[in-house]
PDB file of C-alpha atoms in Angstrom:
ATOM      1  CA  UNK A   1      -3.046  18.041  14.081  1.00  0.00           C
ATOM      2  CA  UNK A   2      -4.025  20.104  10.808  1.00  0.00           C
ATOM      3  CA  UNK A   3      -2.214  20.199   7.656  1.00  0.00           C
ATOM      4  CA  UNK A   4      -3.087  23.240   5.648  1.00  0.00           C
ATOM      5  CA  UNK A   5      -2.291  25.425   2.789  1.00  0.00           C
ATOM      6  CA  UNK A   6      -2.656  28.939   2.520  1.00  0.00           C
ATOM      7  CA  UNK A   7      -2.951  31.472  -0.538  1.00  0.00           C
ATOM      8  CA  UNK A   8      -0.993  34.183   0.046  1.00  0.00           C
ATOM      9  CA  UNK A   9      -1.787  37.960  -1.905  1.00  0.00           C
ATOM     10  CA  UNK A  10       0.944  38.033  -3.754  1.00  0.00           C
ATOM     11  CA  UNK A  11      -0.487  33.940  -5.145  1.00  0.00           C
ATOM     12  CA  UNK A  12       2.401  32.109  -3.431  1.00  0.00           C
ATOM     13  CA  UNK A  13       1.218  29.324  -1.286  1.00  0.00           C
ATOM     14  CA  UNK A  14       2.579  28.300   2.445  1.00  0.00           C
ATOM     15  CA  UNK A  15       1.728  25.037   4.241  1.00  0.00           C
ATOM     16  CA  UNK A  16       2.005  24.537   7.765  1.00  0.00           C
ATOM     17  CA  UNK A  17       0.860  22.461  10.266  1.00  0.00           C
ATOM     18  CA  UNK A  18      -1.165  23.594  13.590  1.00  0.00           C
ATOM     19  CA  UNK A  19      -3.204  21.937  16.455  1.00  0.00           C
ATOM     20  CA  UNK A  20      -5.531  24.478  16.513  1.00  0.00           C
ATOM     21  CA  UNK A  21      -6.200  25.784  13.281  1.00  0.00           C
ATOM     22  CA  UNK A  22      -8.137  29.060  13.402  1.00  0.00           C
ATOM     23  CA  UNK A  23      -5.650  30.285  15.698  1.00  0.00           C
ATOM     24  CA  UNK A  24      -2.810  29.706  13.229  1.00  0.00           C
ATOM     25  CA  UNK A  25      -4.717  31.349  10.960  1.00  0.00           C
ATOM     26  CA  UNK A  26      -5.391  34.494  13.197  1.00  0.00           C
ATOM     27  CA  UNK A  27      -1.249  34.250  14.356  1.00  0.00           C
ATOM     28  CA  UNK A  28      -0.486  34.340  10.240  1.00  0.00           C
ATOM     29  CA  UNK A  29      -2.766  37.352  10.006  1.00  0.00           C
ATOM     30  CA  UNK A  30      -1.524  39.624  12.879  1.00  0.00           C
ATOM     31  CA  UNK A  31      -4.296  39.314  14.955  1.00  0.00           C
ATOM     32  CA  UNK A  32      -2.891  37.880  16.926  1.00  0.00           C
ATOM     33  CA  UNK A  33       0.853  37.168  18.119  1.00  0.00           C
ATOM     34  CA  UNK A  34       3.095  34.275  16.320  1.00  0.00           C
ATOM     35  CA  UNK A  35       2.685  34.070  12.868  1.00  0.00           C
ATOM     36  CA  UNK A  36       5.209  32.494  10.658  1.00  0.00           C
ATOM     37  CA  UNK A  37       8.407  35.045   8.976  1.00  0.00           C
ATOM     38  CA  UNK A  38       6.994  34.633   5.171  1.00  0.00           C
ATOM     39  CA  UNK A  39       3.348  35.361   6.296  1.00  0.00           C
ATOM     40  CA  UNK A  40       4.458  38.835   7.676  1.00  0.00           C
ATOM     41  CA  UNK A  41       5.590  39.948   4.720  1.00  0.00           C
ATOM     42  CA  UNK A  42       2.897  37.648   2.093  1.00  0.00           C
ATOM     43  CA  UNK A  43      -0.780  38.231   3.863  1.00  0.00           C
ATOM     44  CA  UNK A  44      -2.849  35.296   3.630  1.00  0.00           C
ATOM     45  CA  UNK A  45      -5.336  35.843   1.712  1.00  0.00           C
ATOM     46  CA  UNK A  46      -7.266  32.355   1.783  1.00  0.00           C
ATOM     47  CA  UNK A  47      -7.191  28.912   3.172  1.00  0.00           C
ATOM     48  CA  UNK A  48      -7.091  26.670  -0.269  1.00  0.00           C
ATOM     49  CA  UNK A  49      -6.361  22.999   1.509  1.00  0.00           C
ATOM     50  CA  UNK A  50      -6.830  21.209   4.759  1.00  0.00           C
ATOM     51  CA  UNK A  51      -6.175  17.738   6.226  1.00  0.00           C
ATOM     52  CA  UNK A  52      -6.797  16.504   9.849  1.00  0.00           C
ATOM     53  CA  UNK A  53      -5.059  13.622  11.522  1.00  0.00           C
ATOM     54  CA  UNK A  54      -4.317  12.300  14.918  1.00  0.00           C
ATOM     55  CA  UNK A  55      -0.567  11.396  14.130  1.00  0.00           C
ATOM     56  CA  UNK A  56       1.414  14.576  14.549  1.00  0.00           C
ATOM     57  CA  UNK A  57       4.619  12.777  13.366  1.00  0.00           C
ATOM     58  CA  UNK A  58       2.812  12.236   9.882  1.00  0.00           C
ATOM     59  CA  UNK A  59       1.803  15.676   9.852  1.00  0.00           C
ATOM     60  CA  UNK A  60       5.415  17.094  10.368  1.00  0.00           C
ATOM     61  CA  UNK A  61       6.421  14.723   7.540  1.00  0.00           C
ATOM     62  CA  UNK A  62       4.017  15.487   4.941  1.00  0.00           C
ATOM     63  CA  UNK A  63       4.545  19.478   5.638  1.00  0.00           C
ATOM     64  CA  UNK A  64       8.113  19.362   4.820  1.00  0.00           C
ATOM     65  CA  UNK A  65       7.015  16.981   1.669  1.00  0.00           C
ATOM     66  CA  UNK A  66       4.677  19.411   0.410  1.00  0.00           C
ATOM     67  CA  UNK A  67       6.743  22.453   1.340  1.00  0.00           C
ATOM     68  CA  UNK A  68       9.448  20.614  -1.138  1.00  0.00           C
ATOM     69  CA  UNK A  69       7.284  20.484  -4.133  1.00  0.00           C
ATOM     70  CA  UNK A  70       6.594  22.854  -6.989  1.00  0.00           C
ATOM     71  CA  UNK A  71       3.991  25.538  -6.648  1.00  0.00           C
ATOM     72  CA  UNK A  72       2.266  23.467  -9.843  1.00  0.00           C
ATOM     73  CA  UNK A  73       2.129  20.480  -7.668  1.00  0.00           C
ATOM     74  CA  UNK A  74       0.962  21.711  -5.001  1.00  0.00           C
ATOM     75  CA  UNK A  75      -1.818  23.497  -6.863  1.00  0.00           C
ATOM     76  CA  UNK A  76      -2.763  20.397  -8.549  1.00  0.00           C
ATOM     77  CA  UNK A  77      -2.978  18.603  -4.227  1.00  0.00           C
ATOM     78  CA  UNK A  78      -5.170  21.937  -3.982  1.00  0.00           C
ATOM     79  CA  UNK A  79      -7.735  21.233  -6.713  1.00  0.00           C
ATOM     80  CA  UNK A  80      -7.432  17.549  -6.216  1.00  0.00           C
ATOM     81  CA  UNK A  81      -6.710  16.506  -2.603  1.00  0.00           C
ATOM     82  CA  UNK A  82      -7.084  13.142  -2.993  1.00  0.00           C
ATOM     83  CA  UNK A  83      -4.282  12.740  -5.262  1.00  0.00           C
ATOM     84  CA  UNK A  84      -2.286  14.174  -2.164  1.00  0.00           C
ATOM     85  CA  UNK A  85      -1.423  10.056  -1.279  1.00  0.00           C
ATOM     86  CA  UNK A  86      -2.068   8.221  -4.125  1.00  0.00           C
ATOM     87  CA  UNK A  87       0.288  10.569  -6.909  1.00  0.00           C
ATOM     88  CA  UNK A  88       2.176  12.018  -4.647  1.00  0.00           C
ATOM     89  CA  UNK A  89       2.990  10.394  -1.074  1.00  0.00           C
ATOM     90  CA  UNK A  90       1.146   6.884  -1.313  1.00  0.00           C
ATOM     91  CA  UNK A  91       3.871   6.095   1.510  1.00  0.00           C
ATOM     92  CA  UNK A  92       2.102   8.289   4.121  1.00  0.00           C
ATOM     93  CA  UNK A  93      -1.397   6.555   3.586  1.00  0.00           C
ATOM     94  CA  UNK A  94      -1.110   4.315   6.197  1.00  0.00           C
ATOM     95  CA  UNK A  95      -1.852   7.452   8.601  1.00  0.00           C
ATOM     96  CA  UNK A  96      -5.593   8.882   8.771  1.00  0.00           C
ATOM     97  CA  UNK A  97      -5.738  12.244   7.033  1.00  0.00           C
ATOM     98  CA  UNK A  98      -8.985  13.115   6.487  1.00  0.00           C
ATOM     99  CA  UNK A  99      -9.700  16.346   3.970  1.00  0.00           C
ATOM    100  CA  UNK A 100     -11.740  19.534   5.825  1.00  0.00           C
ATOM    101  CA  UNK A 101     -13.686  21.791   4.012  1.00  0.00           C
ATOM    102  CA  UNK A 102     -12.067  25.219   3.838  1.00  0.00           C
ATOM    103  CA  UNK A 103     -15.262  27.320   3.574  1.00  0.00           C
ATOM    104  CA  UNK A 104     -16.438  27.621   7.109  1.00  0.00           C
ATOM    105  CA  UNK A 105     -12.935  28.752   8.095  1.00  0.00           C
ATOM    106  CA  UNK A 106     -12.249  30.849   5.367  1.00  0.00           C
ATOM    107  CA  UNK A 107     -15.964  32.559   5.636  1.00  0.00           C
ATOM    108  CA  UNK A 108     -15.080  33.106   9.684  1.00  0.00           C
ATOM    109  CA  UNK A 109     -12.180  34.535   9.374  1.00  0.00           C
ATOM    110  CA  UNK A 110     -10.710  35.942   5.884  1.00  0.00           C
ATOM    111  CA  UNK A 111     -14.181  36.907   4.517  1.00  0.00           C
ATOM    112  CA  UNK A 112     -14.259  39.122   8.142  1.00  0.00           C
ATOM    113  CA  UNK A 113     -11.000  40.888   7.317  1.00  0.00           C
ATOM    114  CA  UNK A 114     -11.512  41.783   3.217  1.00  0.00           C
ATOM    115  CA  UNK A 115     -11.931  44.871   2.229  1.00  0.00           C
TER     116      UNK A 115
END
């Protein structure tokens, strides 16, 4: 299960969780159908974070952790993932998240649909 977070045009951030990631992505974009209600109306402009792990219960708790925090928080996860358990949730790192790089995903698919 993936944990990500998204930049959104208008610079808000939304975090979700997916099992198949570039599909969420394509849903949040319109490509495709399914997309979440605040990506309709706040286009995704970039993937900024993303964590894998096998424990889908973990991921469904950290989601609605992050999605509690301040935007400055979760910029500061963004620019410094690994503070993600040890500042911020050391609670949840018992489960295996391991931290993705964002550029393959984000050269795939966003860099396809700017302008």
């Amino acid at each position: 299960m993936y944990l990500y977070i998204l930049k959104c045009a208008d610079n808000s951030l939304y975090t979700g969780i997916a099992a198949n990631i570039e599909k969420r992505i394509r849903q949040h974009l319109g490509i495709i159908k399914g997309g979440a209600k605040y990506t309709k109306s706040h286009k995704p402009i970039s993937l900024e974070a993303l964590w894998l792990t096998e424990n889908e219960n973990a991921a469904r708790k950290l989601e609605a952790a992050i999605k509690k925090l301040p935007k400055s928080d979760k910029t500061r996860i963004i620019s410094a993932h690994e503070l993600l358990f040890t500042d911020y949730f050391p609670e949840l790192a018992e489960f295996e998240f391991a931290y993705q790089d964002t550029e393959e995903i984000n050269n795939s698919i966003f860099k396809k649909i700017s302008p």
